[in-house]
Coordinates of C-alpha atoms in Angstrom, one line a residue:
X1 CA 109.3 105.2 98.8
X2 CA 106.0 104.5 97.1
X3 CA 106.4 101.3 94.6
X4 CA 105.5 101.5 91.0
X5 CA 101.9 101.5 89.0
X6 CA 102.6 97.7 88.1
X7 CA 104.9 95.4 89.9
X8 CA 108.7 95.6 88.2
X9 CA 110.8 92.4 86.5
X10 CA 111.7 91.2 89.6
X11 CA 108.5 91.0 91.3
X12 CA 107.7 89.3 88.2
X13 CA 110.3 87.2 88.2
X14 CA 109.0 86.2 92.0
X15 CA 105.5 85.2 90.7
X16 CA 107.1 83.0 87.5
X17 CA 109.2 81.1 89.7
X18 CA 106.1 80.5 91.9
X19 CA 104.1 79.3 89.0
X20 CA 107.1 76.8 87.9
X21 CA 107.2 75.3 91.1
X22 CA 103.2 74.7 92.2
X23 CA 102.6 73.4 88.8
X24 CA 105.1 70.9 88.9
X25 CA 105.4 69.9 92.8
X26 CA 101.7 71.0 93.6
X27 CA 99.2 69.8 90.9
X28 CA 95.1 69.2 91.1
X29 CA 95.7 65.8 91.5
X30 CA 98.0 66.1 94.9
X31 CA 96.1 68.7 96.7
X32 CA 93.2 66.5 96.3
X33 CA 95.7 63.6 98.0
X34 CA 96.2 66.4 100.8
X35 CA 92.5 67.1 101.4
X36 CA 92.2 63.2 102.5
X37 CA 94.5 63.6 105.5
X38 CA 92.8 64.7 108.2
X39 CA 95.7 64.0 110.8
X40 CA 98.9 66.3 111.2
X41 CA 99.7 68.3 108.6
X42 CA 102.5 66.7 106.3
X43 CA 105.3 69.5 106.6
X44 CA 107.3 68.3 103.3
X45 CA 106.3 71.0 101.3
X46 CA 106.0 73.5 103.9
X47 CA 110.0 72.8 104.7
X48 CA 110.4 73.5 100.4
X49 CA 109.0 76.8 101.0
X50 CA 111.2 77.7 103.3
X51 CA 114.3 76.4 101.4
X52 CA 112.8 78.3 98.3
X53 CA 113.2 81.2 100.5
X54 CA 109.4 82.2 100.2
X55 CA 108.5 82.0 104.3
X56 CA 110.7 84.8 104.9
X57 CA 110.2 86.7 101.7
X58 CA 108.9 89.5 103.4
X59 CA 110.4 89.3 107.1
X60 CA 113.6 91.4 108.0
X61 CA 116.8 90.1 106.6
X62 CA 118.8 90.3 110.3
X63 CA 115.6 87.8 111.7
X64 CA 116.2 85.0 108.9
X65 CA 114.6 86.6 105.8
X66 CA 114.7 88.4 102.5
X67 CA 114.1 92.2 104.0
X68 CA 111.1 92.4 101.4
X69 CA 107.9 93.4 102.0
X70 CA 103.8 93.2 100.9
X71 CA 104.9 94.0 97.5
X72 CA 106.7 90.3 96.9
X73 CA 104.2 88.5 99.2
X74 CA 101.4 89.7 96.8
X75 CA 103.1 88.4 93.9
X76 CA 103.5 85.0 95.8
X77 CA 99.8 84.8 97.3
X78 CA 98.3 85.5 94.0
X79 CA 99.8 82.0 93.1
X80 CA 99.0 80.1 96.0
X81 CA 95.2 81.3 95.3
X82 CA 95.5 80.0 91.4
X83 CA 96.9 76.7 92.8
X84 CA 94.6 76.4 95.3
X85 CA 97.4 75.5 97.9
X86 CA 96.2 74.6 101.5
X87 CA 99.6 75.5 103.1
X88 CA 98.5 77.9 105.9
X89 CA 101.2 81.0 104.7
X90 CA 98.3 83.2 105.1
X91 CA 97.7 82.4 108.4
X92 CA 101.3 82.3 109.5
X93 CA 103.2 84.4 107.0
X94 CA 101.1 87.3 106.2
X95 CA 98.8 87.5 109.6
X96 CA 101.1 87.0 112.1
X97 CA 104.9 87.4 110.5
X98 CA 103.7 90.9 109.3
X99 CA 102.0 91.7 112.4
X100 CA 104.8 90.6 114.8
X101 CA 107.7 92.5 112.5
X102 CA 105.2 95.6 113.0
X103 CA 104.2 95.6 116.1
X104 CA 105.1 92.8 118.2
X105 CA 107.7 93.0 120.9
X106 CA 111.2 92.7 120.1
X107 CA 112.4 89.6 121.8
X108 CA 109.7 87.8 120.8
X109 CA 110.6 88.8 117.1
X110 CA 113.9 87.6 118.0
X111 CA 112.5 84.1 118.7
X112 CA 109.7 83.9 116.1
X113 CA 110.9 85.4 113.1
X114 CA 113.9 83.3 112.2
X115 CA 112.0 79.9 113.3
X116 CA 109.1 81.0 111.2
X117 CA 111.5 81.6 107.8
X118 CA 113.3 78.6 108.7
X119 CA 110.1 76.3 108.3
X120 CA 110.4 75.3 112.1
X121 CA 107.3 76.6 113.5
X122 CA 103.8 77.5 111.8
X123 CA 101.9 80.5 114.0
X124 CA 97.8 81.2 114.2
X125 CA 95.9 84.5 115.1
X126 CA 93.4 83.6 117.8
X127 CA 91.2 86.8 117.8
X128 CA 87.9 86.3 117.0
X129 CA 84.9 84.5 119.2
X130 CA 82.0 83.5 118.8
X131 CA 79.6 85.2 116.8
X132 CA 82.0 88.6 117.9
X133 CA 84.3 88.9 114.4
X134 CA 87.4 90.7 115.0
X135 CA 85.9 92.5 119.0
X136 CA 87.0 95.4 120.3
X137 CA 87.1 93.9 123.7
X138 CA 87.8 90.4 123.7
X139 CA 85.8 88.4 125.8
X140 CA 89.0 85.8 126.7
X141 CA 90.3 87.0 129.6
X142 CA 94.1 87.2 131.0
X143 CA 94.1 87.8 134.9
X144 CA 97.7 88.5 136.3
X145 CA 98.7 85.9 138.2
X146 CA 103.0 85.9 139.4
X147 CA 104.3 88.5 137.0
X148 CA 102.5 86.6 134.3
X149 CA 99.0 85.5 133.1
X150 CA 96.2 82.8 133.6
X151 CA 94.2 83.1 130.4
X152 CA 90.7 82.3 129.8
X153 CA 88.7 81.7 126.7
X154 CA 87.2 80.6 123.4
X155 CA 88.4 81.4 120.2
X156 CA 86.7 80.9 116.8
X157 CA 87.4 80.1 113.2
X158 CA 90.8 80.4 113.7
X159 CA 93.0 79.9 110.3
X160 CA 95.8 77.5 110.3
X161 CA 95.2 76.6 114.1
X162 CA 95.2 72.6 113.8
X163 CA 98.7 72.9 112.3
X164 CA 100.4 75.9 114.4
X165 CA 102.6 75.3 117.1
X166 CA 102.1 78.8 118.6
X167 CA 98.5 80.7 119.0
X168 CA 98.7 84.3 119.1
X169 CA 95.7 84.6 121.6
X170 CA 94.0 88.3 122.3
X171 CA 92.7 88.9 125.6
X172 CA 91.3 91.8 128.0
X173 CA 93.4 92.4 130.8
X174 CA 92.1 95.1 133.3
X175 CA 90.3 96.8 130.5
X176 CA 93.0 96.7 128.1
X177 CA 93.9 94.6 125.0
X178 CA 96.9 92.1 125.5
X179 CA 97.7 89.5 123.1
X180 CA 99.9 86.9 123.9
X181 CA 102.1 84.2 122.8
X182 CA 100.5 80.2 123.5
X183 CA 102.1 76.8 122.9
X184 CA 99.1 74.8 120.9
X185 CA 100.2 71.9 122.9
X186 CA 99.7 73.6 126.0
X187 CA 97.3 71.0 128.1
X188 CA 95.0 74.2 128.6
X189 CA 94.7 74.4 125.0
X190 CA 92.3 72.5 123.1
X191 CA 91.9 72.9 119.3
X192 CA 88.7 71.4 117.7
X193 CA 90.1 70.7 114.2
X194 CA 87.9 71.2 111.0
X195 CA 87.6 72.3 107.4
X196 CA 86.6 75.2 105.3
X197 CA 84.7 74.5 102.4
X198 CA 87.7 74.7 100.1
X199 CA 89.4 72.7 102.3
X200 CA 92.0 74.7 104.1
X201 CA 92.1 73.8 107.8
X202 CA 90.9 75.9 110.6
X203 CA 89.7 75.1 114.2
X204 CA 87.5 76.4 117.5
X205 CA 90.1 77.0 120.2
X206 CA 89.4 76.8 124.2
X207 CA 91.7 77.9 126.2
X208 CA 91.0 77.1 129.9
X209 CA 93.5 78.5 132.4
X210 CA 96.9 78.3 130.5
X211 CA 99.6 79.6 132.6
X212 CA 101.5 82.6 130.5
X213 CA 105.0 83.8 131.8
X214 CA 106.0 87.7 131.2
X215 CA 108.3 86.7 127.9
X216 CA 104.9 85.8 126.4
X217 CA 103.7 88.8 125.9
X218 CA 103.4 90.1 122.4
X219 CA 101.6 93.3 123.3
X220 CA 99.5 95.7 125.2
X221 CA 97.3 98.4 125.4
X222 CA 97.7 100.7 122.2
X223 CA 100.5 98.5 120.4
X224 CA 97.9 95.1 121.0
X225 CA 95.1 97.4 119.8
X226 CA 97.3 98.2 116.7
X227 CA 98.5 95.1 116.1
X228 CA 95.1 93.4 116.2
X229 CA 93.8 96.2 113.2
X230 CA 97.4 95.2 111.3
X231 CA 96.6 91.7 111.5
X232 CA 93.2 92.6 110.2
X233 CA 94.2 94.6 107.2
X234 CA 96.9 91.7 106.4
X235 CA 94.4 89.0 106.3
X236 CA 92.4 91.2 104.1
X237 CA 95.1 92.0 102.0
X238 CA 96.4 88.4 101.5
X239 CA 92.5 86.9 100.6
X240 CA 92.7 89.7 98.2
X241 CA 95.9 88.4 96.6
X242 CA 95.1 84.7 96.6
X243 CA 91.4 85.9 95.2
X244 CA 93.0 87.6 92.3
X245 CA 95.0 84.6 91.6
X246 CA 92.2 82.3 91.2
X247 CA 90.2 85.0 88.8
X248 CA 93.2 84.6 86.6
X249 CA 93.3 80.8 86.8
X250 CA 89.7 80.7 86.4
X251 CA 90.0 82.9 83.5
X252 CA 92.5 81.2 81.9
X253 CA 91.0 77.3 82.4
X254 CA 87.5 79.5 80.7
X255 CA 89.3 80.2 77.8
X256 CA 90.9 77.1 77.5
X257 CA 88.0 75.1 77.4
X258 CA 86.1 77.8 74.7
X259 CA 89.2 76.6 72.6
X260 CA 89.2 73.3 73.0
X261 CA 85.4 72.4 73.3
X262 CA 83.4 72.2 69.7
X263 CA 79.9 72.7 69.0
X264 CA 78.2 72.8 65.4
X265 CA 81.3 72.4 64.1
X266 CA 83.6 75.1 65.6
X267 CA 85.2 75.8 68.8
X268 CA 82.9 77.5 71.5
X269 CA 85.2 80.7 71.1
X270 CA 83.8 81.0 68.0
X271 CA 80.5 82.4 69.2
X272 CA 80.3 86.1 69.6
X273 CA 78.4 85.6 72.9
X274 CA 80.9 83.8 74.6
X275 CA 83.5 86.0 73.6
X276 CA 81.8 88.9 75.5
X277 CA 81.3 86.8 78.2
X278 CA 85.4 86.1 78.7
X279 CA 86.2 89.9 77.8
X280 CA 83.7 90.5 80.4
X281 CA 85.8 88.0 83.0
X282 CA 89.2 89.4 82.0
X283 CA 88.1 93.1 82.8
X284 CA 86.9 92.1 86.1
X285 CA 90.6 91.0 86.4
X286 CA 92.4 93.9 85.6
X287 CA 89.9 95.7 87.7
X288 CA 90.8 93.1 90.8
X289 CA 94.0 93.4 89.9
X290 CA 94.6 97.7 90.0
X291 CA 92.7 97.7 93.0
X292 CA 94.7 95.0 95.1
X293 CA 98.0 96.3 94.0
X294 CA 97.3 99.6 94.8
X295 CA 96.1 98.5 98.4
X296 CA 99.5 97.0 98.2
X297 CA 101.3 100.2 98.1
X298 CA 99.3 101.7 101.0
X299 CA 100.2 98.7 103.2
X300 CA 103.3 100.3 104.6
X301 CA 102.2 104.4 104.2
X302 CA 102.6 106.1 106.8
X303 CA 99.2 107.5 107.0
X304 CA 97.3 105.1 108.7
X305 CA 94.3 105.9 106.9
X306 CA 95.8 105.9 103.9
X307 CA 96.5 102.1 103.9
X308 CA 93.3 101.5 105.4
X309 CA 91.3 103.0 102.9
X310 CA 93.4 101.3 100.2
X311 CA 92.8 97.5 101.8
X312 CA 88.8 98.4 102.9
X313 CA 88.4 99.2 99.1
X314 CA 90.2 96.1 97.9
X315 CA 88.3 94.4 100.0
X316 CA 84.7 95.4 99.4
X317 CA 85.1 95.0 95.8
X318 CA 87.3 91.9 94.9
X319 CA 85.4 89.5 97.0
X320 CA 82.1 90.2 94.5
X321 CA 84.2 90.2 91.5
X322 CA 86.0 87.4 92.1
X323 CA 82.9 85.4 92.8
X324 CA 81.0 86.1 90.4
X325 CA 84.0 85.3 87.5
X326 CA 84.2 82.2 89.6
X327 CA 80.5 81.7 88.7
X328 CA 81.1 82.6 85.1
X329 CA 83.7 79.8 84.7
X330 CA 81.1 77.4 86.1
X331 CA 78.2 78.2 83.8
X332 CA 80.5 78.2 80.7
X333 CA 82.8 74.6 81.7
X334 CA 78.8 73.3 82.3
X335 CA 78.3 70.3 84.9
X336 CA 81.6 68.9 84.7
X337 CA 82.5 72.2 87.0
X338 CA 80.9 71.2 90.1
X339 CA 82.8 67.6 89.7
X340 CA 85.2 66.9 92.7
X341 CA 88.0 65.9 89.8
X342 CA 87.6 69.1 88.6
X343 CA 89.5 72.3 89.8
X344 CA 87.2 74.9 88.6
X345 CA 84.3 74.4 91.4
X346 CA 87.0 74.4 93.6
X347 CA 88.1 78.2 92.8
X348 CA 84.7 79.5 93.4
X349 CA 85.0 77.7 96.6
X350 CA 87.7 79.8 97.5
X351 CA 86.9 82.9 96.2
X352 CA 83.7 82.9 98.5
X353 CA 85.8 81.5 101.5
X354 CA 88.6 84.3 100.8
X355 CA 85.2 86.8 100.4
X356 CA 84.0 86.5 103.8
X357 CA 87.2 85.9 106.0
X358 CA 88.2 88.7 107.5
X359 CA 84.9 90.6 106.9
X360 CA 82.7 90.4 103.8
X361 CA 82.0 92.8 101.1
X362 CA 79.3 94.6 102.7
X363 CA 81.6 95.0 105.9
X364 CA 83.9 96.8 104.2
X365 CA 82.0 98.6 102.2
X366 CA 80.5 99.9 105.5
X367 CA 84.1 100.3 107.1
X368 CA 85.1 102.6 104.2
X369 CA 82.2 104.5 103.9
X370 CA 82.2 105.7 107.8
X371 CA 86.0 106.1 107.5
X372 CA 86.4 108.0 104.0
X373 CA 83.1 110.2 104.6
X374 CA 81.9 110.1 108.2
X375 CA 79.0 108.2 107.1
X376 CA 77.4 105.8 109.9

């Protein structure tokens, strides 16, 4: 059943609730406290998600959640982009939780799923390598070794891997795709910890020789292959969510400021200029905003093309727009955007972070173009 042109009360309902709480229990000031730990990651509010009920929004009611789907995870992404929260529910959530209730095998559902929506474990997609984004044949390698696996291999720029306690790691396994289930305390396993410039946390991952038993394996062959593109169109879908939520924060902090701030005697809104300048912002919104929630409706079609036309479209185009209203809301605060103290510098960091994850504009404006028209 195909959801409606614009998201219902209760999907609504979903992002108010979200807004209440990050405002309150997530302001500027203690994100900026977050970004100074460079140690664990303090679970506190990760646990409040879970009692809130938002990790398993969208995972299956019989494995510990909701039973709802993209539709009420776009709502809540779009305010973990305005808030600028570092949790790693991209990563976890939307990457692997969707991938895994797609395609992953079924007893490791059973053992993920619940522990995930519970708040007890935090997962990472360790797919792509160095200077190889997203490969069709991964250059780790798992050789079969007593009924189970020895894997090799180096992973790069792997969201939410300093924090997870389970990698899902792809690897080529006598020329086919396997991806597999890793402890991130495995001895075999080390994670090289670091930050992306808007301060979530990612990390280069070497894996040399972990030891993988046969309930490890999260797929093969056609369903890895599948799961891998699912993965994909997920993390494209969710830094499309969390970049229209910072275009609307950025938006709204713009106007904010034209009201407040006075020049020659009368509020910058005053002048015609300026005015065109927000209109200008807002459309490039509503634009961001049609296009993302319409890749939202393809995300579960049936046609496969379908939903990847949908996403590849979202995705060449919101990236650009969302930087560039980013940009707008830094020329018209002045200098006092680019401060640390201030959160508007910090949404154009993300909307360019969230622009190039997963494949820039100009990869999926190529991926779209081939796919729609047979262009190469």
């Amino acid at each position: 059943m195909s959801l409606p042109s614009r998201p219902g009360a209760d999907l609504l309902a979903i992002e108010e609730a979200a807004h209440e709480f990050l405002s309150h229990e997530y302001g500027f000031t203690r994100r900026r406290a977050d970004l100074q730990d460079n140690g664990r990651h303090d679970r506190t509010l990760w646990h409040r998600f879970a009692e809130l009920g938002w990790l398993g929004l969208s995972l299956p009611e019989d494995r510990g959640g909701a039973g709802g789907g993209p539709a009420e995870s776009w709502m809540l992404l779009q305010q973990l982009g305005a808030h600028l929260v570092l949790e790693p529910y991209l990563s976890s959530v939307a990457i692997c939780g969707w991938s895994l209730v797609a395609y992953g095998r079924a007893d490791v559902r059973d053992r993920l799923l619940p522990e995930l929506a519970a708040g007890r474990a935090q997962l990472a997609l360790a797919h792509d390598e160095p200077g190889r984004d997203h490969p069709d044949a991964p250059s780790a390698v798992a050789t079969p070794q007593n009924g189970g696996w020895r894997v090799h291999g180096h992973k790069a720029v792997v969201l939410g891997a300093p924090t997870a306690d389970h990698l899902l790691v792809s690897a080529t396994c006598d020329n086919q795709r396997v991806v597999l289930l890793i402890r991130a305390d495995e001895a075999a396993v080390t994670i090289r910890p670091y930050r992306l410039i808007d301060g979530r946390k990612a990390g280069e991952v070497r894996i040399s020789g972990a030891r993988v038993g046969p309930d490890e394996l999260v797929a093969i062959g056609a369903d890895a292959d599948t799961l891998l593109e699912v993965s994909r169109l997920a993390g494209a879908l969710g830094c499309v969510a969390e970049s229209v939520g910072v275009m609307k924060a950025a938006l709204a902090a713009t106007a904010d400021h034209l009201r407040a701030r006075r020049q020659f005697g009368q509020p910058l809104a005053a002048f015609q200029a300026l005015r065109h300048r927000v209109a200008d912002m807002h459309i490039a919104c509503e634009e961001a905003d049609a296009l993302g929630w319409r890749a939202t409706q393809a995300f579960g079609a049936a046609d496969p093309t379908e939903r990847f036309l949908a996403i590849a479209a979202a995705k060449s185009q919101v990236g650009d727009m969302a930087r560039k209203v980013c940009e707008e809301a830094v020329q018209l605060h002045g200098a006092i955007a680019i401060t640390d103290e201030f959160p508007v510098g910090h949404y154009l960091k993300r909307a360019v972070v969230n622009e190039r994850l997963f494949g820039n504009s100009e990869l999926w404006t190529q991926r779209f173009t081939e796919t729609a028209f047979g262009w190469i």
